[in-house]
Structures are given as C-alpha cells and as structure tokens.
PDB file of C-alpha atoms and ligand atoms in Angstrom:
ATOM      1  CA  UNK L   6       0.000   0.000   0.000  1.00 56.00           C
ATOM      2  CA  UNK L   7       1.473   3.371  -0.976  1.00 59.00           C
ATOM      3  CA  UNK L   8       2.260   6.065   1.573  1.00 58.00           C
ATOM      4  CA  UNK L   9      -0.395   8.326   0.002  1.00 56.00           C
ATOM      5  CA  UNK L  10      -3.131   5.687   0.359  1.00 56.00           C
ATOM      6  CA  UNK L  11      -2.079   4.924   3.933  1.00 59.00           C
ATOM      7  CA  UNK L  12      -2.253   8.631   4.751  1.00 55.00           C
ATOM      8  CA  UNK L  13      -5.773   8.941   3.268  1.00 55.00           C
ATOM      9  CA  UNK L  14      -6.990   5.907   5.203  1.00 55.00           C
ATOM     10  CA  UNK L  15      -5.537   7.251   8.433  1.00 56.00           C
ATOM     11  CA  UNK L  16      -7.270  10.609   7.909  1.00 54.00           C
ATOM     12  CA  UNK L  17     -10.597   8.854   7.335  1.00 50.00           C
ATOM     13  CA  UNK L  18     -10.208   6.836  10.512  1.00 54.00           C
ATOM     14  CA  UNK L  19      -9.712   9.840  12.770  1.00 52.00           C
ATOM     15  CA  UNK L  20     -12.946  10.594  14.563  1.00 54.00           C
ATOM     16  CA  UNK L  21     -14.265  11.502  17.977  1.00 61.00           C
ATOM     17  CA  UNK L  22     -13.488   8.093  19.438  1.00 75.00           C
ATOM     18  CA  UNK L  23      -9.917   9.212  19.952  1.00 91.00           C
ATOM     19  CA  UNK L  24      -6.457   8.733  18.574  1.00 97.00           C
ATOM     20  CA  UNK L  25      -4.731   5.654  17.248  1.00 97.00           C
ATOM     21  CA  UNK L  26      -1.652   5.133  19.354  1.00 98.00           C
ATOM     22  CA  UNK L  27       1.135   2.557  19.346  1.00 98.00           C
ATOM     23  CA  UNK L  28       2.217   3.146  22.935  1.00 98.00           C
ATOM     24  CA  UNK L  29       2.518   5.614  25.776  1.00 98.00           C
ATOM     25  CA  UNK L  30       5.292   5.470  28.287  1.00 98.00           C
ATOM     26  CA  UNK L  31       7.284   7.288  30.931  1.00 98.00           C
ATOM     27  CA  UNK L  32       8.538   8.867  32.994  1.00 98.00           C
ATOM     28  CA  UNK L  33      11.683   8.535  30.953  1.00 98.00           C
ATOM     29  CA  UNK L  34      14.203  10.970  29.474  1.00 98.00           C
ATOM     30  CA  UNK L  35      13.805  12.921  26.269  1.00 97.00           C
ATOM     31  CA  UNK L  36      16.624  11.236  24.365  1.00 96.00           C
ATOM     32  CA  UNK L  37      17.206  13.661  21.508  1.00 95.00           C
ATOM     33  CA  UNK L  38      17.366  17.304  20.535  1.00 94.00           C
ATOM     34  CA  UNK L  39      16.925  20.529  22.501  1.00 95.00           C
ATOM     35  CA  UNK L  40      15.305  18.927  25.562  1.00 97.00           C
ATOM     36  CA  UNK L  41      17.824  16.103  25.800  1.00 97.00           C
ATOM     37  CA  UNK L  42      17.913  14.582  29.265  1.00 97.00           C
ATOM     38  CA  UNK L  43      14.696  16.147  30.541  1.00 98.00           C
ATOM     39  CA  UNK L  44      12.148  13.922  32.254  1.00 98.00           C
ATOM     40  CA  UNK L  45       9.231  13.398  29.908  1.00 98.00           C
ATOM     41  CA  UNK L  46       6.205  11.321  29.051  1.00 98.00           C
ATOM     42  CA  UNK L  47       5.799   9.997  25.513  1.00 98.00           C
ATOM     43  CA  UNK L  48       2.612   9.350  23.568  1.00 98.00           C
ATOM     44  CA  UNK L  49       3.470   7.621  20.300  1.00 98.00           C
ATOM     45  CA  UNK L  50       0.763   7.963  17.666  1.00 98.00           C
ATOM     46  CA  UNK L  51       0.210   5.382  14.940  1.00 98.00           C
ATOM     47  CA  UNK L  52       0.383   5.982  11.176  1.00 98.00           C
ATOM     48  CA  UNK L  53       2.883   7.798   9.032  1.00 98.00           C
ATOM     49  CA  UNK L  54       2.708   9.340   5.574  1.00 97.00           C
ATOM     50  CA  UNK L  55       6.305   8.271   4.787  1.00 97.00           C
ATOM     51  CA  UNK L  56       7.961   4.849   4.803  1.00 96.00           C
ATOM     52  CA  UNK L  57      11.612   5.569   5.520  1.00 96.00           C
ATOM     53  CA  UNK L  58      13.953   2.737   4.697  1.00 93.00           C
ATOM     54  CA  UNK L  59      11.725   1.153   2.071  1.00 91.00           C
ATOM     55  CA  UNK L  60      12.215   3.388  -0.958  1.00 80.00           C
ATOM     56  CA  UNK L  61      14.995   3.400  -3.553  1.00 82.00           C
ATOM     57  CA  UNK L  62      18.292   4.704  -2.179  1.00 86.00           C
ATOM     58  CA  UNK L  63      17.445   4.050   1.480  1.00 93.00           C
ATOM     59  CA  UNK L  64      20.510   3.808   3.734  1.00 92.00           C
ATOM     60  CA  UNK L  65      18.763   3.638   7.108  1.00 91.00           C
ATOM     61  CA  UNK L  66      15.458   2.219   8.317  1.00 92.00           C
ATOM     62  CA  UNK L  67      12.651   3.652  10.421  1.00 95.00           C
ATOM     63  CA  UNK L  68      13.076   2.639  14.082  1.00 92.00           C
ATOM     64  CA  UNK L  69       9.307   2.594  14.733  1.00 95.00           C
ATOM     65  CA  UNK L  70       7.909   0.591  11.791  1.00 97.00           C
ATOM     66  CA  UNK L  71       5.157  -0.808  14.037  1.00 97.00           C
ATOM     67  CA  UNK L  72       3.486   2.615  13.839  1.00 98.00           C
ATOM     68  CA  UNK L  73       2.821   2.361  10.107  1.00 97.00           C
ATOM     69  CA  UNK L  74       4.089  -0.815   8.413  1.00 97.00           C
ATOM     70  CA  UNK L  75       0.887  -2.811   8.642  1.00 97.00           C
ATOM     71  CA  UNK L  76       2.139  -5.362   6.121  1.00 96.00           C
ATOM     72  CA  UNK L  77       4.674  -6.465   8.755  1.00 97.00           C
ATOM     73  CA  UNK L  78       2.717  -5.600  11.943  1.00 98.00           C
ATOM     74  CA  UNK L  79      -0.945  -6.454  12.541  1.00 98.00           C
ATOM     75  CA  UNK L  80      -2.892  -3.233  13.252  1.00 97.00           C
ATOM     76  CA  UNK L  81      -5.612  -5.283  14.992  1.00 97.00           C
ATOM     77  CA  UNK L  82      -3.070  -6.268  17.666  1.00 98.00           C
ATOM     78  CA  UNK L  83      -3.418  -3.784  20.538  1.00 97.00           C
ATOM     79  CA  UNK L  84       0.327  -4.048  21.132  1.00 96.00           C
ATOM     80  CA  UNK L  85       0.711  -2.559  17.648  1.00 98.00           C
ATOM     81  CA  UNK L  86      -2.190  -0.117  17.444  1.00 97.00           C
ATOM     82  CA  UNK L  87      -5.086   0.787  19.694  1.00 97.00           C
ATOM     83  CA  UNK L  88      -7.454   3.669  20.053  1.00 96.00           C
ATOM     84  CA  UNK L  89      -7.445   5.847  23.170  1.00 97.00           C
ATOM     85  CA  UNK L  90      -9.627   8.850  23.897  1.00 96.00           C
ATOM     86  CA  UNK L  91      -8.130  12.283  24.411  1.00 96.00           C
ATOM     87  CA  UNK L  92      -9.627  12.263  27.911  1.00 96.00           C
ATOM     88  CA  UNK L  93      -7.885   9.008  28.872  1.00 97.00           C
ATOM     89  CA  UNK L  94      -4.556  10.186  27.479  1.00 98.00           C
ATOM     90  CA  UNK L  95      -4.781  13.480  29.352  1.00 98.00           C
ATOM     91  CA  UNK L  96      -5.784  11.722  32.583  1.00 98.00           C
ATOM     92  CA  UNK L  97      -2.763   9.444  32.251  1.00 98.00           C
ATOM     93  CA  UNK L  98      -0.372  12.319  31.540  1.00 98.00           C
ATOM     94  CA  UNK L  99      -1.643  14.403  34.448  1.00 98.00           C
ATOM     95  CA  UNK L 100      -1.318  11.477  36.856  1.00 98.00           C
ATOM     96  CA  UNK L 101       2.474  11.487  36.456  1.00 98.00           C
ATOM     97  CA  UNK L 102       5.062  14.071  37.526  1.00 98.00           C
ATOM     98  CA  UNK L 103       6.890  15.102  34.317  1.00 98.00           C
ATOM     99  CA  UNK L 104       5.929  18.544  33.054  1.00 98.00           C
ATOM    100  CA  UNK L 105       7.044  17.691  29.506  1.00 98.00           C
ATOM    101  CA  UNK L 106       4.843  15.540  27.253  1.00 98.00           C
ATOM    102  CA  UNK L 107       6.267  14.460  23.892  1.00 98.00           C
ATOM    103  CA  UNK L 108       3.735  13.663  21.159  1.00 98.00           C
ATOM    104  CA  UNK L 109       5.554  11.529  18.633  1.00 98.00           C
ATOM    105  CA  UNK L 110       4.976   8.833  16.032  1.00 97.00           C
ATOM    106  CA  UNK L 111       4.828   7.702  13.350  1.00 97.00           C
ATOM    107  CA  UNK L 112       3.792  11.067  12.070  1.00 98.00           C
ATOM    108  CA  UNK L 113       1.470  12.720  14.641  1.00 98.00           C
ATOM    109  CA  UNK L 114       0.066  15.288  12.210  1.00 98.00           C
ATOM    110  CA  UNK L 115      -1.586  12.499  10.188  1.00 97.00           C
ATOM    111  CA  UNK L 116      -4.199  12.524  12.991  1.00 97.00           C
ATOM    112  CA  UNK L 117      -4.309  16.302  13.115  1.00 95.00           C
ATOM    113  CA  UNK L 118      -7.822  16.874  14.558  1.00 94.00           C
ATOM    114  CA  UNK L 119      -7.235  14.535  17.488  1.00 95.00           C
ATOM    115  CA  UNK L 120      -3.690  15.785  17.934  1.00 97.00           C
ATOM    116  CA  UNK L 121      -4.985  19.356  18.222  1.00 97.00           C
ATOM    117  CA  UNK L 122      -7.475  18.313  20.895  1.00 96.00           C
ATOM    118  CA  UNK L 123      -4.842  16.394  22.849  1.00 97.00           C
ATOM    119  CA  UNK L 124      -2.228  19.158  22.646  1.00 98.00           C
ATOM    120  CA  UNK L 125      -4.820  21.793  23.525  1.00 98.00           C
ATOM    121  CA  UNK L 126      -6.018  19.895  26.598  1.00 97.00           C
ATOM    122  CA  UNK L 127      -2.480  19.258  27.868  1.00 98.00           C
ATOM    123  CA  UNK L 128      -1.574  22.902  27.290  1.00 98.00           C
ATOM    124  CA  UNK L 129      -4.667  24.013  29.217  1.00 98.00           C
ATOM    125  CA  UNK L 130      -3.567  21.767  32.074  1.00 98.00           C
ATOM    126  CA  UNK L 131      -0.176  23.487  32.201  1.00 98.00           C
ATOM    127  CA  UNK L 132       1.990  20.850  30.545  1.00 98.00           C
ATOM    128  CA  UNK L 133       4.804  21.622  28.100  1.00 98.00           C
ATOM    129  CA  UNK L 134       4.304  19.851  24.797  1.00 98.00           C
ATOM    130  CA  UNK L 135       6.798  18.847  22.139  1.00 98.00           C
ATOM    131  CA  UNK L 136       5.508  17.468  18.847  1.00 98.00           C
ATOM    132  CA  UNK L 137       7.954  15.387  16.817  1.00 98.00           C
ATOM    133  CA  UNK L 138       7.181  15.543  13.099  1.00 98.00           C
ATOM    134  CA  UNK L 139       8.719  14.803   9.720  1.00 98.00           C
ATOM    135  CA  UNK L 140       7.723  18.307   8.586  1.00 98.00           C
ATOM    136  CA  UNK L 141       5.577  17.303   5.606  1.00 98.00           C
ATOM    137  CA  UNK L 142       2.150  18.369   6.945  1.00 98.00           C
ATOM    138  CA  UNK L 143       1.193  21.948   7.778  1.00 98.00           C
ATOM    139  CA  UNK L 144       0.372  22.600  11.460  1.00 98.00           C
ATOM    140  CA  UNK L 145      -2.814  24.510  12.206  1.00 97.00           C
ATOM    141  CA  UNK L 146      -2.715  27.778  14.183  1.00 97.00           C
ATOM    142  CA  UNK L 147      -4.441  25.923  17.044  1.00 97.00           C
ATOM    143  CA  UNK L 148      -1.653  23.367  17.189  1.00 98.00           C
ATOM    144  CA  UNK L 149       1.058  26.041  16.985  1.00 98.00           C
ATOM    145  CA  UNK L 150      -0.619  27.851  19.870  1.00 98.00           C
ATOM    146  CA  UNK L 151      -0.760  24.740  22.060  1.00 98.00           C
ATOM    147  CA  UNK L 152       2.736  23.342  21.646  1.00 98.00           C
ATOM    148  CA  UNK L 153       5.920  24.500  23.338  1.00 98.00           C
ATOM    149  CA  UNK L 154       8.081  23.326  20.450  1.00 98.00           C
ATOM    150  CA  UNK L 155       8.043  21.311  17.243  1.00 98.00           C
ATOM    151  CA  UNK L 156      11.005  18.975  16.710  1.00 98.00           C
ATOM    152  CA  UNK L 157      10.915  18.913  12.916  1.00 98.00           C
ATOM    153  CA  UNK L 158      12.930  16.163  11.276  1.00 98.00           C
ATOM    154  CA  UNK L 159      12.954  16.521   7.473  1.00 98.00           C
ATOM    155  CA  UNK L 160      14.079  13.350   5.770  1.00 96.00           C
ATOM    156  CA  UNK L 161      17.143  13.394   3.501  1.00 95.00           C
ATOM    157  CA  UNK L 162      17.724  11.162   0.473  1.00 94.00           C
ATOM    158  CA  UNK L 163      19.267   8.452   2.692  1.00 94.00           C
ATOM    159  CA  UNK L 164      15.772   7.806   4.106  1.00 95.00           C
ATOM    160  CA  UNK L 165      14.793   6.570   0.643  1.00 94.00           C
ATOM    161  CA  UNK L 166      11.730   7.426  -1.396  1.00 91.00           C
ATOM    162  CA  UNK L 167      10.885  10.379  -3.572  1.00 93.00           C
ATOM    163  CA  UNK L 168      11.966  13.890  -2.631  1.00 94.00           C
ATOM    164  CA  UNK L 169       8.513  15.267  -3.463  1.00 95.00           C
ATOM    165  CA  UNK L 170       7.128  13.158  -0.590  1.00 95.00           C
ATOM    166  CA  UNK L 171       9.933  13.929   1.899  1.00 96.00           C
ATOM    167  CA  UNK L 172      10.383  17.653   1.331  1.00 98.00           C
ATOM    168  CA  UNK L 173       7.144  19.635   1.183  1.00 98.00           C
ATOM    169  CA  UNK L 174       8.012  23.348   0.872  1.00 98.00           C
ATOM    170  CA  UNK L 175       4.725  24.855   2.167  1.00 98.00           C
ATOM    171  CA  UNK L 176       4.940  22.685   5.289  1.00 98.00           C
ATOM    172  CA  UNK L 177       8.606  23.477   5.988  1.00 98.00           C
ATOM    173  CA  UNK L 178       7.943  27.188   5.371  1.00 98.00           C
ATOM    174  CA  UNK L 179       5.059  27.021   7.825  1.00 98.00           C
ATOM    175  CA  UNK L 180       7.211  25.408  10.524  1.00 98.00           C
ATOM    176  CA  UNK L 181      10.189  27.711   9.890  1.00 98.00           C
ATOM    177  CA  UNK L 182       8.018  30.812  10.269  1.00 97.00           C
ATOM    178  CA  UNK L 183       5.925  29.691  13.255  1.00 97.00           C
ATOM    179  CA  UNK L 184       8.598  30.587  15.815  1.00 97.00           C
ATOM    180  CA  UNK L 185       8.425  27.239  17.628  1.00 98.00           C
ATOM    181  CA  UNK L 186      10.345  24.855  15.365  1.00 98.00           C
ATOM    182  CA  UNK L 187      13.711  23.248  15.997  1.00 98.00           C
ATOM    183  CA  UNK L 188      15.018  21.270  13.006  1.00 98.00           C
ATOM    184  CA  UNK L 189      16.633  17.914  13.690  1.00 98.00           C
ATOM    185  CA  UNK L 190      18.284  15.974  10.871  1.00 98.00           C
ATOM    186  CA  UNK L 191      19.300  12.329  10.959  1.00 96.00           C
ATOM    187  CA  UNK L 192      22.622  11.999   9.103  1.00 96.00           C
ATOM    188  CA  UNK L 193      24.556   8.885   8.170  1.00 94.00           C
ATOM    189  CA  UNK L 194      27.800  10.842   7.837  1.00 96.00           C
ATOM    190  CA  UNK L 195      29.350  14.297   7.313  1.00 97.00           C
ATOM    191  CA  UNK L 196      28.828  14.070   3.559  1.00 97.00           C
ATOM    192  CA  UNK L 197      25.110  14.643   4.190  1.00 97.00           C
ATOM    193  CA  UNK L 198      25.736  18.049   5.772  1.00 97.00           C
ATOM    194  CA  UNK L 199      25.816  19.737   2.358  1.00 97.00           C
ATOM    195  CA  UNK L 200      22.216  18.659   1.720  1.00 96.00           C
ATOM    196  CA  UNK L 201      21.216  19.792   5.212  1.00 98.00           C
ATOM    197  CA  UNK L 202      22.849  23.187   4.609  1.00 98.00           C
ATOM    198  CA  UNK L 203      20.838  23.647   1.394  1.00 98.00           C
ATOM    199  CA  UNK L 204      17.587  23.053   3.281  1.00 98.00           C
ATOM    200  CA  UNK L 205      18.675  25.278   6.170  1.00 98.00           C
ATOM    201  CA  UNK L 206      19.353  28.151   3.797  1.00 98.00           C
ATOM    202  CA  UNK L 207      16.328  27.569   1.553  1.00 98.00           C
ATOM    203  CA  UNK L 208      13.846  27.535   4.433  1.00 98.00           C
ATOM    204  CA  UNK L 209      15.674  29.926   6.796  1.00 97.00           C
ATOM    205  CA  UNK L 210      15.889  27.313   9.570  1.00 97.00           C
ATOM    206  CA  UNK L 211      17.530  28.995  12.522  1.00 90.00           C
ATOM    207  CA  UNK L 212      17.833  26.262  15.156  1.00 95.00           C
ATOM    208  CA  UNK L 213      19.471  23.148  13.724  1.00 98.00           C
ATOM    209  CA  UNK L 214      20.393  19.844  15.307  1.00 98.00           C
ATOM    210  CA  UNK L 215      22.125  16.905  13.629  1.00 98.00           C
ATOM    211  CA  UNK L 216      21.898  13.396  14.998  1.00 97.00           C
ATOM    212  CA  UNK L 217      23.493  10.122  13.881  1.00 96.00           C
ATOM    213  CA  UNK L 218      21.281   7.229  12.897  1.00 92.00           C
ATOM    214  CA  UNK L 219      21.519   3.939  14.746  1.00 91.00           C
ATOM    215  CA  UNK L 220      19.729   1.713  17.229  1.00 90.00           C
ATOM    216  CA  UNK L 221      22.808   0.537  19.130  1.00 93.00           C
ATOM    217  CA  UNK L 222      25.007   2.595  21.445  1.00 95.00           C
ATOM    218  CA  UNK L 223      28.155   1.693  19.498  1.00 96.00           C
ATOM    219  CA  UNK L 224      26.673   2.815  16.181  1.00 95.00           C
ATOM    220  CA  UNK L 225      25.393   6.088  17.615  1.00 96.00           C
ATOM    221  CA  UNK L 226      28.708   6.844  19.353  1.00 96.00           C
ATOM    222  CA  UNK L 227      30.663   6.192  16.151  1.00 97.00           C
ATOM    223  CA  UNK L 228      28.214   8.412  14.249  1.00 97.00           C
ATOM    224  CA  UNK L 229      28.661  11.241  16.748  1.00 97.00           C
ATOM    225  CA  UNK L 230      32.444  11.126  16.349  1.00 98.00           C
ATOM    226  CA  UNK L 231      32.056  11.060  12.571  1.00 98.00           C
ATOM    227  CA  UNK L 232      29.743  14.093  12.490  1.00 98.00           C
ATOM    228  CA  UNK L 233      31.191  16.277  15.246  1.00 98.00           C
ATOM    229  CA  UNK L 234      33.771  18.394  13.367  1.00 98.00           C
ATOM    230  CA  UNK L 235      31.529  19.121  10.383  1.00 98.00           C
ATOM    231  CA  UNK L 236      28.522  20.002  12.546  1.00 98.00           C
ATOM    232  CA  UNK L 237      30.667  22.250  14.729  1.00 98.00           C
ATOM    233  CA  UNK L 238      32.172  24.026  11.726  1.00 98.00           C
ATOM    234  CA  UNK L 239      28.724  24.757  10.312  1.00 98.00           C
ATOM    235  CA  UNK L 240      27.465  26.278  13.573  1.00 98.00           C
ATOM    236  CA  UNK L 241      24.846  23.626  14.266  1.00 98.00           C
ATOM    237  CA  UNK L 242      24.064  21.525  17.333  1.00 98.00           C
ATOM    238  CA  UNK L 243      24.841  17.819  17.741  1.00 98.00           C
ATOM    239  CA  UNK L 244      22.438  15.423  19.425  1.00 97.00           C
ATOM    240  CA  UNK L 245      23.171  11.957  20.798  1.00 96.00           C
ATOM    241  CA  UNK L 246      20.382   9.421  21.271  1.00 95.00           C
ATOM    242  CA  UNK L 247      20.324   9.043  25.035  1.00 95.00           C
ATOM    243  CA  UNK L 248      17.601   6.375  25.102  1.00 95.00           C
ATOM    244  CA  UNK L 249      19.699   4.212  22.740  1.00 94.00           C
ATOM    245  CA  UNK L 250      22.763   4.742  24.927  1.00 92.00           C
ATOM    246  CA  UNK L 251      20.769   3.628  28.000  1.00 93.00           C
ATOM    247  CA  UNK L 252      18.430   0.972  26.652  1.00 93.00           C
ATOM    248  CA  UNK L 253      19.395   0.108  23.052  1.00 92.00           C
ATOM    249  CA  UNK L 254      16.332  -0.309  20.829  1.00 88.00           C
ATOM    250  CA  UNK L 255      14.083  -1.555  23.656  1.00 91.00           C
ATOM    251  CA  UNK L 256      10.529  -0.435  22.959  1.00 91.00           C
ATOM    252  CA  UNK L 257       8.731   1.917  25.344  1.00 89.00           C
ATOM    253  CA  UNK L 258      11.857   3.565  26.790  1.00 90.00           C
TER     254      UNK L 258
HETATM  255  S1  SF4 Z 314       8.881   9.784   9.073  1.00 73.34           S
HETATM  256 FE1  SF4 Z 314       9.604   8.923  11.002  1.00 73.34          FE
HETATM  257  S2  SF4 Z 314       8.004   7.431  11.636  1.00 73.34           S
HETATM  258 FE2  SF4 Z 314       7.649   7.947   9.475  1.00 73.34          FE
HETATM  259  S3  SF4 Z 314       8.684   6.284   8.374  1.00 73.34           S
HETATM  260 FE3  SF4 Z 314      10.147   8.032   8.541  1.00 73.34          FE
HETATM  261  S4  SF4 Z 314      11.361   7.622  10.405  1.00 73.34           S
HETATM  262 FE4  SF4 Z 314       9.505   6.302  10.471  1.00 73.34          FE
END
C-alpha cells in the first residue's frame, strides 16, 4: 500500500473516538534534541505518511515501523495499534510528575484533529508539549498555539523514497516561520551536511540539530564522532540518542 493511500486511510479513521496510538510510556528521558535529558512522558501515535527505509536509495530504516508498516505488523493487535480517547490520554499524563509531554509517532500530524485536541487539553492543564514531526504536513494555528516546540525532522535522500514526498516546501515554510520549530536531521555521515545546509538556507531554519542514525550505542557513538567536526564548523548543534545509549532499541523507553 502506498504512503499516500495509507495517509488517506488514516485521515478517514480519525474521529471523535480518539487517537490511534502505538504506545505511551514514561517517565523517561527525552533522548534527543533541545530537551535532551529532561524527564518526559511519551505518547506515540500510529500511522505515518512516509515509509523511511523502504524506498529506492534508502541507507537507514525507520526505528518505529510498528506505527505504520501494517504489512509487517498487525494493526488489529493492541500491542501494535489501539485507540485511546483524548480524555484518557490526558488523565494518564496528568497522573504522572513530568511537566514535559512528547507527542511523537509515526507522524502525529496524520491525525491532526485529534492531535490538536490532545495538545490543547495538555496545554490548558499546564503541561509543556513537544511534537515530533517529519515536517511534511502543515500545522494549524491551534496546534502552533498549544505546543511548546516542534522537533521537525525533514528526511534526507538516505531515508529513501521520492523527494517530493519527503520535502514539502509549504509545510517546511510554515514550521520555519511559526517561531516554535527546531530542526533535527538524521545523518549517516558528514557528507550529508551539504544537503542539510541547502535546506537550512532555503527555508531559513535557525535552530538546527544533527543526529546520527543507529539503534545501538556503538553505532550512535561512532556516528557522533564522525559528524562532530563538520557540525561544529557549520554552527549547528549535535544530538546523541540518550535512550539508545541507556536501553538500546528496547521499545517503550
Ligand atoms: S517519518 Fe519517522 S516514523 Fe515515518 S517512516 Fe520516517 S522515520 Fe519512520
């Protein structure tokens, strides 16, 4: 099933019964990007409009395929996908101490109406909210208002697939101009920094993080060493993957 068809089906399935999620977990640490090391709760939404690792030219694979690859994972299995109401998710988040709630995926904006309700309710309750997104879908003003920050992770050619699906100019322009976006790129090596720099300049991205790919501590550490000099020279920030360092690719950490 193509990414476009999967996206359309996911949109049709969003209704008032709540959001499709793969998992929720925490307290744990935010493992990447500007809030690295902060205590946080995670709500991981199902569905994605991309399929990183499966297209031509892919050099790394999605680390959460259970959120969208329903040829390999059964979406009827509640360990893979289940529906939870906004009220239940908010009640869970407010029952635990962390002030930061990370709404991730998959691609959370695929379920935009429910995501807006969830982010709005958590914001009203005084929680800080980060939304992790691939930057291909335009956020509504309501969502921009509710979130503390968007961690936008545009996908480079090494993710595979067609550029027209990965890089959507109106969406990236919308994030870059909203005042709440931090851009986080997964890179397989310093040679990818030229492509990152082109996007940074084209879309006037002013807060940039680069992160190695990898689901083992050794791979991530080697990637950090490989990227460090180039990232430093370009004036960007470098992010480890703390959860991988601590727990490898264990799910729900
Ligand atoms: S955008 Fe993210 S969740 Fe979607 S396929 Fe790519 S890496 Fe996986």
